[in-house]
Amino acid sequence: RRSNSSAKRSMASRSPRRRLVACLLNVSEARRKDVVENVAKAALCNAEGIQQEEITVLNIFNDPDYNRSVITIVASIDSIRDAALSACQKACALIDMRTHAGVHPCMGAVDLVPFYPLGEEVGVKECVQQALAVAHGLTETVCGSSAFLFGWADTPLQRGLAQRRKEMGWFRKTPDLQALRPDVGPQPQKRYGLTGVGASTYVMNCNVTIDTQDITTGRSIAAAIREFTPGGLPGVQVLALPHEGAVELACNVESVKGDPPGHPMDEPWPSFIVDGQPYCHAPASLITARVAELARRRGIGVKGTALVGFTPRECRDLAEIALSQGIGEFWKEQRRIRM
């Protein structure tokens, strides 16, 4: 996943550094691609339908088996609230959780609204402000919607997404909405479900497919690479799910505080700074290699790896290119610019 135009990348790097934030919007729809594109387009326009500057949609990742899509929105810190809120409102208008079906766990028409700072120019407090504004804005404008908070936005506890999802019953096949107590808004309704809204350092999504239909084997490999398992990978949260006749290990790769670990000869861990603090995350190649080794011991091969969106650096660099050229619907253009 590299830009195939060094000139364009150079041009972007010479432009003034924008104060950018990414929102990787997770919506519970992938089989109706027109619906998902309408949600993405809503992020780009104001109430009058006029496309806004300083906003781009870099990518749309659809997974029909999961019936889930991830829309990568990047905007200036001053524009990200309106972009995300507009997309959430459109998703709630078009997606009805009463008829949703898919193998990936979900709770809401808009399932997840995470905000990530892209560079030292944006701090934690600003991302929290935008996340809270979206959570309250959504529940105030979409009657019956509700939200829980995670990460930096979950003050003062700052509980992580995995913990909050567990508390809300997100991992259950049939969550009991009536038993939940959302942080913002009324009791969750089946029409909209429950939306997670939060802010954190960047979370990369990396899915590795192993060549088996045995979900028990997949779960054993997933357990072995989770961050809290002895020998597991820092920052890695993972689910084993049936996917296209095989088993996919769907990994959330959270950034961890501190300098990259590992031997100097190992592949470097991508790193960045937020509020003066160093962070890094496990590279996709390491996750794939670890899964491949665990699968090999069980006599199983690896079919492939998919990145859902980008690494933090790719996200930043591509956003600079898209915004410098005024490309809002970058997901339609990226094949021309990168390979």
Short mmCIF file of C-alpha atoms in Angstrom, two decimals, residues 140-283:
data_model
loop_
_atom_site.label_atom_id
_atom_site.label_comp_id
_atom_site.label_asym_id
_atom_site.label_seq_id
_atom_site.Cartn_x
_atom_site.Cartn_y
_atom_site.Cartn_z
CA GLU A 140 -30.36 15.19 20.02
CA THR A 141 -31.06 15.15 16.28
CA VAL A 142 -31.97 11.46 15.76
CA CYS A 143 -34.78 10.81 18.19
CA GLY A 144 -34.30 7.40 19.83
CA SER A 145 -30.57 7.05 19.18
CA SER A 146 -28.18 6.50 22.08
CA ALA A 147 -24.45 6.18 22.65
CA PHE A 148 -21.75 4.88 24.96
CA LEU A 149 -18.34 6.51 25.32
CA PHE A 150 -14.88 4.96 25.21
CA GLY A 151 -11.22 5.89 25.31
CA TRP A 152 -10.28 9.46 26.14
CA ALA A 153 -13.95 10.49 25.81
CA ASP A 154 -14.96 8.17 28.66
CA THR A 155 -14.04 10.54 31.47
CA PRO A 156 -12.76 10.08 34.07
CA LEU A 157 -12.24 6.30 33.69
CA GLN A 158 -11.03 6.33 30.07
CA ARG A 159 -12.04 2.71 29.57
CA GLY A 160 -10.88 1.16 26.31
CA LEU A 161 -13.18 0.09 23.49
CA ALA A 162 -12.86 -3.64 24.19
CA GLN A 163 -13.84 -3.18 27.84
CA ARG A 164 -16.77 -0.92 27.00
CA ARG A 165 -18.03 -3.30 24.32
CA LYS A 166 -17.90 -6.18 26.79
CA GLU A 167 -19.81 -4.14 29.37
CA MET A 168 -22.46 -3.26 26.81
CA GLY A 169 -22.90 -6.85 25.61
CA TRP A 170 -21.55 -6.12 22.13
CA PHE A 171 -20.01 -9.61 21.87
CA ARG A 172 -23.30 -11.39 22.52
CA LYS A 173 -25.34 -12.75 19.62
CA THR A 174 -28.49 -11.06 20.92
CA PRO A 175 -27.63 -8.11 23.19
CA ASP A 176 -30.35 -7.15 25.67
CA LEU A 177 -30.91 -3.50 24.78
CA GLN A 178 -33.37 -3.01 27.62
CA ALA A 179 -30.74 -3.94 30.19
CA LEU A 180 -28.25 -1.32 28.97
CA ARG A 181 -27.58 2.11 30.41
CA PRO A 182 -26.14 4.31 27.67
CA ASP A 183 -23.89 7.24 28.53
CA VAL A 184 -25.73 9.62 26.22
CA GLY A 185 -29.36 9.51 25.07
CA PRO A 186 -32.35 7.34 25.97
CA GLN A 187 -32.72 3.60 26.40
CA PRO A 188 -31.54 1.99 23.14
CA GLN A 189 -34.21 1.16 20.58
CA LYS A 190 -34.05 -1.72 18.11
CA ARG A 191 -34.38 0.69 15.17
CA TYR A 192 -31.02 2.40 15.81
CA GLY A 193 -29.38 0.17 18.41
CA LEU A 194 -26.44 1.58 20.35
CA THR A 195 -23.49 3.59 19.01
CA GLY A 196 -19.98 3.68 20.47
CA VAL A 197 -18.34 7.13 20.28
CA GLY A 198 -14.83 7.82 21.48
CA ALA A 199 -11.31 9.07 20.89
CA SER A 200 -7.93 7.43 21.13
CA THR A 201 -4.62 7.06 19.42
CA TYR A 202 -4.91 5.46 15.99
CA VAL A 203 -6.32 1.92 15.75
CA MET A 204 -5.37 -0.05 12.64
CA ASN A 205 -7.60 -2.91 11.46
CA CYS A 206 -5.80 -5.98 10.13
CA ASN A 207 -7.67 -9.14 9.13
CA VAL A 208 -5.82 -12.43 8.52
CA THR A 209 -7.67 -15.35 6.91
CA ILE A 210 -6.63 -18.91 7.72
CA ASP A 211 -7.47 -21.85 5.46
CA THR A 212 -9.91 -23.73 7.67
CA GLN A 213 -13.60 -23.72 8.55
CA ASP A 214 -12.91 -24.84 12.11
CA ILE A 215 -13.87 -21.84 14.26
CA THR A 216 -12.46 -23.54 17.37
CA THR A 217 -9.00 -23.59 15.80
CA GLY A 218 -9.41 -19.96 14.82
CA ARG A 219 -10.33 -19.03 18.37
CA SER A 220 -7.29 -20.81 19.78
CA ILE A 221 -5.01 -18.83 17.45
CA ALA A 222 -6.86 -15.61 18.29
CA ALA A 223 -6.36 -16.26 22.00
CA ALA A 224 -2.62 -16.83 21.47
CA ILE A 225 -1.99 -13.44 19.83
CA ARG A 226 -4.17 -11.24 22.07
CA GLU A 227 -2.22 -8.65 23.99
CA PHE A 228 -3.06 -10.00 27.46
CA THR A 229 -1.95 -13.55 26.64
CA PRO A 230 1.64 -14.40 27.63
CA GLY A 231 3.57 -14.05 24.39
CA GLY A 232 0.73 -12.10 22.77
CA LEU A 233 1.19 -8.96 20.68
CA PRO A 234 0.89 -5.57 22.41
CA GLY A 235 -2.25 -3.66 21.47
CA VAL A 236 -3.85 -6.51 19.51
CA GLN A 237 -7.53 -7.30 20.12
CA VAL A 238 -8.86 -10.12 17.93
CA LEU A 239 -12.01 -12.06 17.06
CA ALA A 240 -12.15 -15.31 15.07
CA LEU A 241 -15.13 -15.21 12.71
CA PRO A 242 -16.44 -17.39 9.85
CA HIS A 243 -15.74 -15.58 6.62
CA GLU A 244 -16.21 -16.60 2.97
CA GLY A 245 -15.83 -20.32 3.65
CA ALA A 246 -12.80 -19.90 5.92
CA VAL A 247 -11.99 -18.31 9.29
CA GLU A 248 -10.84 -14.71 9.57
CA LEU A 249 -8.93 -13.31 12.51
CA ALA A 250 -10.27 -9.76 12.70
CA CYS A 251 -7.69 -7.70 14.60
CA ASN A 252 -7.98 -4.25 16.10
CA VAL A 253 -4.38 -3.11 16.41
CA GLU A 254 -4.31 -0.42 19.07
CA SER A 255 -1.41 1.97 19.43
CA VAL A 256 0.59 1.51 22.63
CA LYS A 257 2.50 4.16 24.54
CA GLY A 258 6.27 4.06 24.42
CA ASP A 259 9.06 3.47 21.95
CA PRO A 260 8.85 0.52 19.53
CA PRO A 261 9.98 -2.82 20.99
CA GLY A 262 11.91 -5.50 19.20
CA HIS A 263 15.34 -6.21 17.84
CA PRO A 264 16.97 -3.67 15.48
CA MET A 265 16.90 -6.32 12.73
CA ASP A 266 13.12 -6.76 13.03
CA GLU A 267 10.71 -4.79 10.88
CA PRO A 268 10.22 -1.41 12.57
CA TRP A 269 6.98 -0.69 14.39
CA PRO A 270 5.26 2.41 12.95
CA SER A 271 5.50 5.20 15.51
CA PHE A 272 4.14 8.71 16.04
CA ILE A 273 3.71 11.42 18.69
CA VAL A 274 0.50 12.63 20.38
CA ASP A 275 0.62 15.41 23.02
CA GLY A 276 4.38 14.93 23.25
CA GLN A 277 4.06 11.22 24.05
CA PRO A 278 5.50 8.49 21.78
CA TYR A 279 3.18 5.73 20.51
CA CYS A 280 3.67 2.77 18.19
CA HIS A 281 1.69 -0.18 16.85
CA ALA A 282 2.45 -3.70 15.73
CA PRO A 283 3.03 -3.92 11.95
#
